[in-house]
XYZ file of N, CA and C in Angstrom:
822
model
N 170.529 48.965 177.745
C 170.167 48.668 179.161
C 168.936 48.076 179.144
N 168.748 46.845 179.984
C 167.522 46.095 179.916
C 166.404 46.781 180.742
N 165.219 46.662 180.280
C 163.874 47.082 181.089
C 163.919 46.854 182.508
N 164.381 45.629 182.980
C 164.418 45.268 184.314
C 165.402 46.131 185.046
N 166.575 46.435 184.464
C 167.627 47.245 185.156
C 167.254 48.605 185.160
N 166.473 49.045 184.328
C 166.145 50.546 184.282
C 164.895 50.720 185.362
N 164.041 49.665 185.494
C 163.084 49.756 186.629
C 163.658 49.578 187.993
N 164.776 48.665 188.083
C 165.412 48.807 189.399
C 166.071 49.963 189.858
N 166.816 50.630 188.837
C 167.426 51.996 189.053
C 166.471 53.059 189.589
N 165.308 53.099 188.963
C 164.128 53.881 189.295
C 163.677 53.547 190.663
N 163.364 52.515 190.945
C 163.068 52.217 192.333
C 164.124 52.654 193.345
N 165.398 52.275 193.216
C 166.448 52.787 194.195
C 166.434 54.193 194.162
N 166.393 54.921 192.856
C 166.389 56.600 192.872
C 165.275 57.187 194.003
N 164.095 56.247 193.614
C 162.851 56.712 194.647
C 163.131 56.684 195.969
N 163.608 55.428 196.329
C 164.002 55.074 197.782
C 164.971 56.170 198.373
N 165.916 56.522 197.611
C 166.945 57.216 198.083
C 166.381 58.657 198.283
N 165.670 59.235 197.275
C 164.816 60.669 197.435
C 163.919 60.444 198.543
N 163.200 59.576 198.707
C 162.284 59.558 199.802
C 162.936 59.643 201.321
N 163.868 58.922 201.337
C 164.772 58.779 202.463
C 165.320 60.136 202.827
N 165.606 60.994 201.947
C 166.569 62.091 202.180
C 165.690 63.318 202.191
N 164.194 63.215 201.960
C 163.555 64.184 201.777
C 163.267 65.100 203.045
N 163.051 66.391 202.931
C 162.914 67.021 204.122
C 161.552 66.930 204.831
N 161.310 67.129 206.034
C 160.444 66.917 206.689
C 160.149 68.062 207.682
N 158.716 68.580 207.670
C 158.274 69.633 208.467
C 157.872 69.251 209.881
N 158.417 69.503 210.952
C 158.016 69.148 212.353
C 157.627 70.462 213.224
N 156.234 70.226 213.665
C 155.589 71.355 214.333
C 155.174 70.704 215.709
N 154.670 71.417 216.428
C 153.919 70.767 217.840
C 152.781 71.710 218.233
N 151.756 71.280 219.071
C 150.796 72.127 219.607
C 150.796 71.576 221.051
N 149.543 71.980 221.528
C 149.383 71.576 223.132
C 148.972 69.964 223.076
N 148.659 69.373 222.002
C 148.285 68.016 221.802
C 149.306 67.088 221.450
N 150.459 67.785 221.088
C 151.671 66.726 220.556
C 152.448 67.490 219.492
N 152.890 66.213 218.870
C 153.783 66.674 217.609
C 153.180 66.365 216.371
N 153.486 67.136 215.146
C 152.948 67.336 213.991
C 154.134 66.959 213.011
N 154.122 65.956 212.118
C 155.246 65.856 211.289
C 154.315 65.903 209.620
N 154.982 66.967 208.979
C 154.317 67.018 207.689
C 152.703 67.112 207.903
N 152.195 67.676 208.597
C 150.829 67.947 208.823
C 149.923 66.944 209.305
N 150.916 65.882 209.547
C 150.002 64.620 210.304
C 150.503 64.574 211.681
N 149.483 64.470 212.591
C 149.537 64.250 214.098
C 150.447 62.758 214.337
N 151.350 62.697 215.082
C 151.978 61.450 215.433
C 152.035 61.104 216.780
N 151.727 59.855 217.031
C 151.956 58.985 218.264
C 152.912 57.826 218.249
N 153.920 57.835 218.779
C 154.801 56.736 218.539
C 155.482 56.270 219.750
N 155.860 54.933 219.636
C 156.755 54.561 220.842
C 158.188 54.907 220.553
N 158.857 55.449 221.649
C 160.160 55.776 221.593
C 161.138 55.133 222.358
N 162.012 54.506 222.134
C 163.055 53.812 222.667
C 164.540 54.606 222.965
N 164.877 54.472 224.239
C 166.017 55.209 224.635
C 167.297 54.076 224.577
N 168.235 54.467 223.716
C 169.560 53.567 223.501
C 170.557 54.496 223.728
N 171.438 54.400 224.577
C 172.757 55.367 224.754
C 173.951 54.961 223.916
N 174.205 55.472 223.089
C 175.343 54.870 222.063
C 176.605 54.664 222.789
N 177.062 55.464 223.684
C 178.463 55.238 224.412
C 178.323 53.973 225.269
N 177.116 53.352 225.531
C 177.020 52.283 226.582
C 177.044 51.051 225.626
N 177.249 50.980 224.230
C 177.516 50.018 223.618
C 178.568 50.097 222.558
N 178.955 49.063 221.930
C 180.141 49.126 220.768
C 179.375 49.710 219.558
N 180.128 50.486 218.781
C 179.456 50.775 217.334
C 178.972 49.486 216.509
N 179.754 48.366 216.761
C 179.322 47.137 216.050
C 177.947 46.851 216.583
N 177.480 47.003 217.716
C 176.260 46.684 218.244
C 175.000 47.550 217.544
N 175.295 48.766 217.430
C 174.404 49.834 216.915
C 173.313 49.166 215.977
N 173.739 48.691 214.596
C 172.643 48.312 213.584
C 171.571 47.218 214.389
N 172.342 46.268 214.930
C 171.330 45.214 215.525
C 170.468 45.864 216.633
N 170.922 46.600 217.409
C 170.116 47.250 218.477
C 168.781 47.985 217.910
N 169.359 48.801 216.958
C 168.213 49.655 216.240
C 167.143 49.029 215.416
N 167.836 47.771 214.655
C 166.887 47.029 214.000
C 165.919 46.220 214.927
N 166.338 45.798 215.982
C 165.507 44.855 216.971
C 164.561 45.880 217.836
N 164.905 47.173 217.979
C 164.004 48.172 218.368
C 162.774 48.384 217.348
N 163.143 48.435 216.007
C 162.208 48.636 214.868
C 161.288 47.492 215.056
N 161.767 46.091 215.161
C 160.950 45.222 215.102
C 160.108 44.800 216.189
N 160.382 45.555 217.236
C 159.639 45.708 218.486
C 158.412 46.798 218.521
N 158.197 47.356 217.394
C 157.282 48.368 217.275
C 157.745 49.615 217.525
N 158.956 50.039 217.714
C 159.562 51.409 218.110
C 159.397 52.310 216.799
N 159.078 53.544 216.991
C 159.030 54.464 215.899
C 160.099 55.541 215.900
N 160.719 55.627 217.178
C 161.829 56.693 217.230
C 162.796 56.117 218.147
N 164.136 56.634 217.958
C 165.329 56.460 218.981
C 165.723 57.636 219.367
N 165.679 57.643 221.013
C 166.274 58.835 221.502
C 167.543 58.349 222.364
N 168.546 59.457 222.500
C 169.623 59.116 223.231
C 170.136 60.503 223.858
N 170.849 60.444 225.047
C 171.465 61.341 225.595
C 172.818 61.770 224.765
N 173.203 63.091 224.988
C 174.552 63.348 224.477
C 175.339 63.552 225.769
N 176.416 62.758 225.867
C 177.191 62.741 227.182
C 178.342 63.703 227.216
N 178.274 64.858 227.832
C 179.343 65.805 227.849
C 180.637 65.236 228.129
N 180.724 64.454 229.164
C 182.108 64.153 229.395
C 182.778 63.185 228.630
N 182.128 62.178 227.888
C 182.640 61.410 226.859
C 183.223 62.126 225.506
N 182.468 63.058 225.401
C 182.689 63.835 224.165
C 183.688 65.163 224.216
N 183.805 65.580 225.761
C 184.866 66.541 225.891
C 185.717 66.203 227.252
N 186.319 65.019 226.847
C 187.259 64.618 228.034
C 187.980 65.436 228.731
N 188.525 66.512 227.953
C 189.475 67.719 228.520
C 188.820 68.815 227.740
N 189.057 70.054 228.581
C 188.340 71.193 228.245
C 188.649 71.606 226.864
N 187.876 71.745 225.970
C 188.027 72.205 224.531
C 188.612 71.082 223.629
N 188.767 69.998 224.122
C 189.220 68.645 223.398
C 188.096 67.721 223.224
N 187.653 67.698 222.064
C 186.540 66.855 221.744
C 186.770 65.623 221.072
N 185.859 64.599 221.323
C 186.229 63.179 220.924
C 184.862 62.675 220.230
N 184.711 62.296 219.040
C 183.492 61.763 218.367
C 184.014 60.583 217.543
N 184.931 59.762 218.069
C 185.438 58.535 217.385
C 184.814 57.395 217.894
N 185.013 56.423 217.209
C 184.557 55.054 217.996
C 183.178 55.088 218.264
N 182.815 54.455 219.590
C 181.413 54.287 220.000
C 180.878 55.786 220.386
N 181.618 56.690 219.951
C 181.154 58.225 220.160
C 180.712 58.839 218.947
N 180.457 58.333 217.948
C 180.133 58.801 216.616
C 178.681 58.950 216.463
N 178.441 60.037 217.256
C 176.870 60.253 217.379
C 176.168 60.498 216.031
N 176.786 61.074 215.044
C 176.204 61.110 213.525
C 175.957 59.788 212.881
N 176.712 58.827 213.171
C 176.781 57.539 212.585
C 175.379 56.912 213.307
N 175.195 57.129 214.557
C 174.121 56.647 215.178
C 172.913 57.015 214.513
N 172.776 58.146 214.272
C 171.587 58.812 213.865
C 171.289 58.412 212.363
N 172.719 58.372 211.540
C 172.497 57.865 210.231
C 171.919 56.332 210.028
N 172.352 55.672 211.201
C 171.635 54.254 211.072
C 170.255 54.236 211.493
N 169.884 55.010 212.416
C 168.435 55.277 212.716
C 167.679 55.635 211.533
N 168.259 56.588 210.780
C 167.449 56.943 209.491
C 167.359 55.961 208.397
N 168.588 55.185 208.172
C 168.511 53.951 207.165
C 167.385 52.945 207.887
N 167.326 53.037 208.936
C 166.336 51.831 209.533
C 164.801 52.288 209.314
N 164.638 53.646 208.692
C 163.403 54.245 208.690
C 162.605 54.799 209.822
N 163.362 55.216 210.905
C 162.909 55.653 212.267
C 163.250 56.926 212.453
N 162.451 57.735 213.338
C 162.794 58.964 213.683
C 163.817 59.163 214.791
N 164.432 60.143 215.140
C 165.577 60.376 216.131
C 165.097 61.629 217.081
N 165.569 61.404 218.405
C 165.247 62.444 219.239
C 166.766 62.554 220.032
N 167.243 63.828 219.929
C 168.455 63.927 220.534
C 168.407 64.868 221.720
N 169.009 64.475 222.778
C 168.843 65.012 224.138
C 170.317 65.365 224.540
N 170.450 66.749 224.086
C 171.818 67.563 224.298
C 172.252 67.783 225.711
N 171.240 67.819 226.678
C 171.559 68.349 227.865
C 172.014 69.802 228.047
N 173.376 69.780 228.419
C 174.367 68.825 228.477
C 174.388 67.821 229.849
N 173.489 68.625 230.792
C 173.316 67.684 232.088
C 172.404 66.611 231.503
N 172.675 65.300 231.925
C 171.672 64.199 231.267
C 171.246 63.359 232.554
N 171.730 63.285 233.746
C 171.416 62.400 234.796
C 171.454 61.070 234.383
N 170.523 60.141 234.823
C 170.649 58.690 234.415
C 171.743 58.097 234.550
N 172.309 58.094 235.973
C 173.647 57.391 236.267
C 174.643 57.601 235.471
N 174.990 59.028 234.995
C 176.006 59.309 234.105
C 177.314 58.716 234.238
N 177.919 59.212 233.184
C 179.579 58.631 233.203
C 180.385 59.557 234.326
N 179.844 60.874 234.577
C 180.188 61.497 235.585
C 178.953 62.126 236.581
N 179.265 62.538 237.743
C 178.051 63.047 238.464
C 177.282 64.157 237.888
N 178.046 65.025 237.148
C 177.290 66.133 236.109
C 177.983 65.750 234.973
N 177.318 65.304 233.862
C 178.200 64.784 232.673
C 179.096 65.854 232.043
N 180.272 65.398 232.361
C 181.312 66.340 231.551
C 182.027 67.328 232.662
N 181.215 67.719 233.618
C 181.913 68.936 234.325
C 183.524 68.495 235.115
N 183.243 67.202 235.670
C 184.493 66.648 236.261
C 185.469 66.324 235.437
N 185.184 65.894 234.183
C 186.144 65.540 233.262
C 186.837 66.673 232.726
N 186.079 67.529 232.290
C 186.594 68.746 231.449
C 187.378 69.798 232.694
N 187.147 69.594 233.597
C 188.241 70.148 234.628
C 187.821 71.534 234.857
N 186.681 71.957 234.600
C 186.271 73.424 234.821
C 185.273 73.540 236.363
N 185.086 72.413 236.836
C 184.198 72.342 238.003
C 185.041 73.059 239.084
N 186.255 73.145 238.973
C 187.095 73.945 240.186
C 187.268 75.449 239.538
N 186.732 75.872 238.480
C 186.975 77.320 238.152
C 186.302 78.413 239.009
N 187.302 79.185 239.633
C 186.966 80.090 240.612
C 185.354 80.801 240.164
N 184.497 80.864 241.023
C 183.293 81.499 240.852
C 182.226 80.750 239.862
N 182.507 79.552 239.434
C 181.290 78.705 238.844
C 180.509 78.092 239.811
N 179.157 77.888 239.217
C 178.085 77.335 239.900
C 177.384 76.568 238.838
N 177.307 75.272 239.058
C 176.739 74.342 238.248
C 175.114 74.358 237.848
N 174.555 74.649 236.762
C 173.019 74.488 236.563
C 172.289 75.636 237.264
N 172.698 76.755 237.133
C 172.329 77.989 237.813
C 172.422 79.080 236.893
N 171.905 80.242 237.248
C 172.322 81.422 236.580
C 173.593 82.104 236.782
N 174.594 81.227 236.175
C 176.026 81.628 236.439
C 176.609 81.679 235.234
N 177.118 82.848 234.895
C 177.740 83.240 233.356
C 178.827 82.277 233.057
N 179.704 81.921 234.049
C 180.879 81.124 233.673
C 180.216 79.679 233.062
N 179.441 79.031 234.002
C 178.653 77.772 233.660
C 177.970 77.969 232.207
N 177.143 78.855 232.209
C 176.400 79.152 230.898
C 177.078 79.107 229.854
N 178.515 79.864 229.787
C 179.041 79.970 228.593
C 179.736 78.468 228.219
N 180.023 77.776 229.048
C 180.666 76.445 229.027
C 179.611 75.667 228.257
N 178.334 75.684 228.843
C 177.009 75.002 228.336
C 176.706 75.308 226.878
N 176.898 76.462 226.759
C 176.549 77.000 225.380
C 177.446 76.740 224.657
N 178.618 76.791 224.776
C 179.920 76.282 223.812
C 179.703 74.888 223.412
N 179.376 73.956 224.464
C 179.136 72.475 224.147
C 177.842 72.329 223.248
N 176.894 72.876 223.539
C 175.457 72.976 223.047
C 175.638 73.288 221.394
N 176.403 74.264 221.057
C 176.633 74.848 219.807
C 177.447 73.775 219.091
N 178.635 73.255 219.715
C 179.135 72.246 219.085
C 178.638 71.093 218.514
N 177.640 70.702 219.281
C 176.947 69.486 219.017
C 175.873 69.748 217.900
N 175.148 70.914 218.168
C 173.941 71.457 217.172
C 174.667 71.721 215.640
N 176.031 72.259 215.743
C 176.624 72.651 214.397
C 177.073 71.195 213.895
N 177.490 70.225 214.548
C 177.870 68.880 214.158
C 176.798 68.187 213.436
N 175.668 68.286 214.229
C 174.108 67.683 213.582
C 173.969 68.367 212.178
N 173.888 69.789 212.184
C 173.651 70.436 211.072
C 174.442 69.852 209.778
N 175.849 69.996 210.050
C 176.741 69.770 209.105
C 176.353 68.396 208.545
N 175.954 67.374 209.395
C 175.677 65.977 208.913
C 174.264 65.857 208.214
N 173.674 66.948 208.491
C 172.141 67.193 207.900
C 171.217 66.085 208.344
N 171.296 66.063 209.824
C 170.466 65.099 210.639
C 169.066 65.581 211.046
N 168.975 66.775 211.097
C 167.766 67.284 211.387
C 166.633 67.146 210.502
N 165.380 66.850 210.979
C 164.344 66.308 209.971
C 164.088 67.411 208.530
N 164.076 68.738 208.901
C 163.869 69.639 207.841
C 165.250 69.616 206.792
N 166.175 69.012 207.200
C 167.444 68.848 206.270
C 167.203 67.526 205.541
N 166.319 66.578 205.883
C 166.305 65.261 205.210
C 166.790 64.298 206.271
N 166.875 64.580 207.560
C 167.623 63.590 208.468
C 166.394 63.220 209.308
N 166.702 62.301 210.521
C 165.698 61.732 211.296
C 165.466 62.278 212.484
N 166.133 63.478 212.891
C 166.025 64.148 214.284
C 164.452 64.957 214.145
N 163.767 64.573 214.817
C 162.507 65.506 215.051
C 162.233 66.396 216.234
N 162.941 66.107 217.267
C 162.905 66.850 218.567
C 164.284 66.834 219.074
N 164.650 68.143 219.756
C 165.954 68.457 220.368
C 165.668 68.750 221.971
N 166.309 68.219 222.880
C 166.219 68.523 224.198
C 167.386 68.992 224.881
N 166.781 70.149 225.757
C 168.014 70.904 226.613
C 167.705 70.700 227.869
N 168.920 70.581 228.911
C 168.807 70.396 230.299
C 168.024 69.057 230.420
N 167.810 68.604 231.820
C 167.330 67.686 231.883
C 166.769 67.452 233.362
N 165.572 66.995 233.602
C 164.840 66.888 235.020
C 165.238 67.897 236.068
N 165.102 69.119 235.673
C 165.511 70.258 236.453
C 164.354 70.336 237.521
N 163.275 69.880 237.252
C 162.151 69.867 238.341
C 162.446 69.486 239.673
N 163.528 68.568 239.902
C 163.980 67.930 240.957
C 164.702 68.889 242.010
N 165.328 70.052 241.293
C 166.254 70.828 242.117
C 165.824 72.237 242.074
N 164.955 72.563 241.310
C 164.758 74.161 240.949
C 164.407 74.922 242.220
N 163.710 74.200 243.175
C 163.455 75.080 244.395
C 164.639 75.351 245.199
N 165.654 74.456 244.990
C 166.965 74.853 245.781
C 167.654 75.772 245.096
N 167.585 76.436 243.971
C 168.087 77.316 243.467
C 167.290 78.630 243.340
N 166.161 78.498 243.684
C 165.250 79.895 243.944
C 165.095 80.552 242.571
N 165.077 81.960 242.637
C 165.159 82.689 241.541
C 166.203 82.574 240.414
N 167.138 82.086 240.850
C 168.471 81.893 239.999
C 168.285 80.763 239.091
N 167.631 79.809 239.608
C 167.184 78.633 239.040
C 166.121 78.942 237.911
N 165.112 79.724 238.164
C 163.920 79.978 237.258
C 164.457 80.998 235.923
N 165.518 81.707 236.466
C 166.361 82.602 235.367
C 167.203 81.585 234.343
N 167.803 80.752 235.170
C 168.823 79.711 234.310
C 167.849 79.057 233.268
N 166.660 78.350 233.638
C 165.859 77.519 232.942
C 165.358 78.421 231.760
N 164.812 79.552 232.049
C 164.424 80.517 231.048
C 165.750 80.778 229.852
N 166.728 80.978 230.480
C 167.895 81.087 229.678
C 168.198 79.926 228.633
N 168.111 78.952 229.241
C 168.292 77.583 228.481
C 167.334 77.462 227.225
N 165.955 77.957 227.688
C 164.953 77.988 226.521
C 165.352 78.918 225.628
N 165.811 79.977 225.778
C 166.203 81.078 225.038
C 167.402 80.593 224.087
N 168.414 80.184 224.772
C 169.760 79.633 224.241
C 169.366 78.488 223.209
N 168.396 77.420 223.400
C 168.074 76.506 222.575
C 167.389 76.870 221.338
N 166.618 77.975 221.547
C 165.703 78.557 220.456
C 166.727 79.267 219.377
N 167.601 79.981 220.101
C 168.765 80.805 219.213
C 169.617 79.932 218.434
N 169.602 78.487 218.708
C 170.469 77.622 217.935
C 169.721 77.377 216.543
N 168.405 77.810 216.258
C 167.927 77.523 214.793
C 167.969 76.100 214.273
N 167.631 75.259 215.330
C 167.681 73.897 214.665
C 166.510 73.353 213.858
N 165.515 74.204 213.888
C 164.416 73.923 213.010
C 163.590 72.803 213.363
N 163.766 72.245 214.431
C 162.809 70.969 215.023
C 162.346 71.609 216.533
N 161.362 71.142 216.852
C 161.021 71.702 218.438
C 161.990 71.306 219.336
N 162.339 72.530 220.149
C 163.140 72.091 221.339
C 162.384 71.791 222.594
N 162.871 70.957 223.431
C 162.163 70.534 224.624
C 162.851 70.795 225.921
N 162.100 70.930 226.742
C 162.886 71.114 228.102
C 162.114 69.936 229.031
N 162.951 68.890 229.483
C 162.357 67.913 230.401
C 162.584 68.272 231.749
N 161.433 68.939 232.373
C 161.655 69.544 233.778
C 160.918 68.863 234.906
N 160.614 67.544 234.470
C 159.724 66.754 235.325
C 160.402 66.142 236.578
N 159.721 65.756 237.527
C 160.432 64.836 238.672
C 160.285 63.651 238.352
N 161.417 62.828 239.057
C 161.146 61.492 238.812
C 160.889 60.460 239.885
N 160.403 59.397 239.500
C 160.107 58.470 240.539
C 159.112 58.814 241.761
N 158.240 60.092 241.605
C 157.361 60.154 242.402
C 156.131 59.455 242.276
N 156.164 58.139 242.544
C 154.900 57.311 241.934
C 153.884 57.304 242.917
N 154.191 57.715 244.236
C 153.214 57.727 245.321
C 152.147 58.909 245.022
N 152.514 59.918 244.285
C 151.620 60.981 244.060
C 151.244 60.739 242.381
N 150.967 59.605 241.891
C 150.816 59.418 240.415
C 149.330 59.954 239.964
N 149.518 61.028 238.981
C 148.144 61.346 238.453
C 148.482 62.400 237.039
N 147.679 62.209 236.145
C 147.884 63.248 235.051
C 148.055 64.503 235.376
N 149.136 65.027 234.526
C 149.302 66.611 234.890
C 148.195 67.536 234.226
N 147.585 67.044 233.471
C 146.325 67.749 232.731
C 145.304 66.825 232.325
N 144.104 67.261 231.902
C 142.870 66.394 231.580
C 143.232 65.726 230.428
N 144.246 66.059 229.442
C 144.356 65.291 228.232
C 145.227 64.216 228.247
N 146.008 64.200 229.548
C 146.889 63.138 229.746
C 146.501 61.794 230.017
N 147.176 60.872 229.513
C 146.625 59.299 229.975
C 146.990 59.223 231.455
N 145.879 58.144 232.081
C 146.323 58.000 233.424
C 146.938 56.495 233.458
N 148.132 56.657 233.045
C 148.978 55.483 232.946
C 150.409 55.859 232.947
N 151.410 54.951 233.248
C 152.877 55.122 233.220
C 153.278 54.829 231.769
N 153.839 55.837 230.990
C 154.139 55.711 229.596
C 155.688 55.928 229.299
N 156.357 56.056 230.604
C 157.833 56.448 230.466
C 158.776 55.293 230.742
N 158.553 54.044 230.469
C 159.418 52.915 230.717
C 160.482 53.097 229.625
N 161.262 54.060 229.751
C 162.210 54.506 228.618
C 163.126 53.639 228.101
N 163.966 52.960 228.820
C 165.155 52.260 228.474
C 164.881 51.028 227.435
N 165.441 50.909 226.184
C 165.131 49.815 225.419
C 166.552 48.987 225.539
N 167.485 49.487 225.570
C 168.586 48.852 225.905
C 169.592 49.713 226.748
N 169.870 49.198 227.879
C 170.707 49.954 228.854
C 172.084 49.986 228.666
N 172.625 48.864 228.274
C 174.095 48.821 228.103
C 174.912 48.862 229.310
N 176.262 49.272 229.187
C 177.099 49.276 230.084
C 178.128 50.526 229.890
N 178.617 51.082 231.031
C 179.588 52.172 231.090
C 180.939 51.496 230.771
N 181.428 51.662 229.658
C 182.732 50.873 229.238
C 184.000 51.747 229.668
N 185.015 50.959 229.828
C 186.450 51.689 229.902
C 186.558 52.601 231.265
N 186.095 51.815 232.157
C 186.256 52.620 233.725
C 185.505 53.912 233.612
N 184.554 54.007 233.170
C 183.689 55.349 233.031
C 182.515 55.410 233.971
N 182.401 54.617 234.903
C 181.529 54.637 235.555
C 181.594 55.906 236.510
N 180.418 56.115 237.379
C 180.212 57.402 238.070
C 181.219 57.585 239.145
N 181.961 56.348 239.674
C 182.731 56.327 240.738
C 182.967 55.044 241.361
N 183.533 54.814 242.349
C 183.843 53.710 243.043
C 182.483 53.035 243.779
N 182.499 51.706 243.300
C 181.263 50.872 243.867
C 179.987 51.153 243.096
N 180.065 51.827 242.479
C 178.771 52.293 241.398
C 178.945 51.389 240.074
N 177.533 50.709 240.100
C 177.399 49.718 238.914
C 177.734 50.246 237.542
N 178.319 49.402 236.675
C 178.647 49.926 235.149
C 177.400 49.557 234.415
N 176.425 49.061 235.161
C 175.220 48.653 234.238
C 174.160 49.574 234.289
N 173.393 49.684 232.932
C 172.295 50.677 233.192
C 171.200 49.898 232.648
N 171.013 48.549 232.895
C 170.101 47.656 232.303
C 168.484 48.099 232.597
N 168.229 48.277 233.803
C 166.881 48.998 234.018
C 165.769 48.026 233.576
N 166.018 46.882 233.495
C 165.014 45.898 232.969
C 164.564 46.128 231.725
N 165.490 46.658 230.884
C 165.112 46.793 229.286
C 164.783 45.681 228.648
N 163.955 46.004 227.507
C 163.644 44.613 226.716
C 164.901 44.047 226.080
N 165.903 44.724 225.778
C 167.234 44.287 225.313
C 168.286 44.181 226.442
N 168.910 42.952 226.743
C 169.602 42.766 227.702
C 170.982 43.546 227.537
N 171.691 43.779 228.430
C 173.082 44.640 228.647
C 173.895 44.083 227.529
N 174.214 42.892 227.252
C 174.953 42.167 226.066
C 174.179 41.378 225.260
């Protein structure tokens, strides 16, 4: 075996070992800490079901070339569970493949499990109408309701286990550094009263119990209240930092929210719809 070939094999081995190494992810009041180093990064939102799987490598590399450090995406309940307890992770729903590509590109990943996700979703509450349990007697959505919480926990556990098996969480050597549960609950919490507060507390406990080994997050902020724009604490920047969508894409296959609702989620994203 030639000296040059040996050197090449050593370089490949080092590259593979570094890309698969476990990463410790922590956080404090000031932000996220990865392997003891505080990180501030630009994060891009790319929703994988809103594009084809053939588009993913190009979208991810263009995001990286644009200075992005992490890719985040919702997990859409309705497309992954089109019928109650019948799951689909094929084609452009291969979420594990998305994060594998993110990892291969040298980027971090953020998984937003929800399972309620907002964002002009594929159904008014992602998954509920498609799965068929929205008409279940006694069910109330996104509140302290045992029937709904059981369905939510079942789907969340399904996703978390799938990600664990694929070794996609950072401490497993994967790219995912943060996982989100629920979404934008601050818009509606007052309407639910005490039951809403109990529900969001349950969400937090349920997420922690999943033992995902990365920081769990709950996004409870309100959206589009720009007339009352100010930092929510003295350490926050007085600027808008959440122009989230890097590639909006399209709701394919007649999966729009309803009649006369656009299939586009462009949002003036840096990468056009197609």
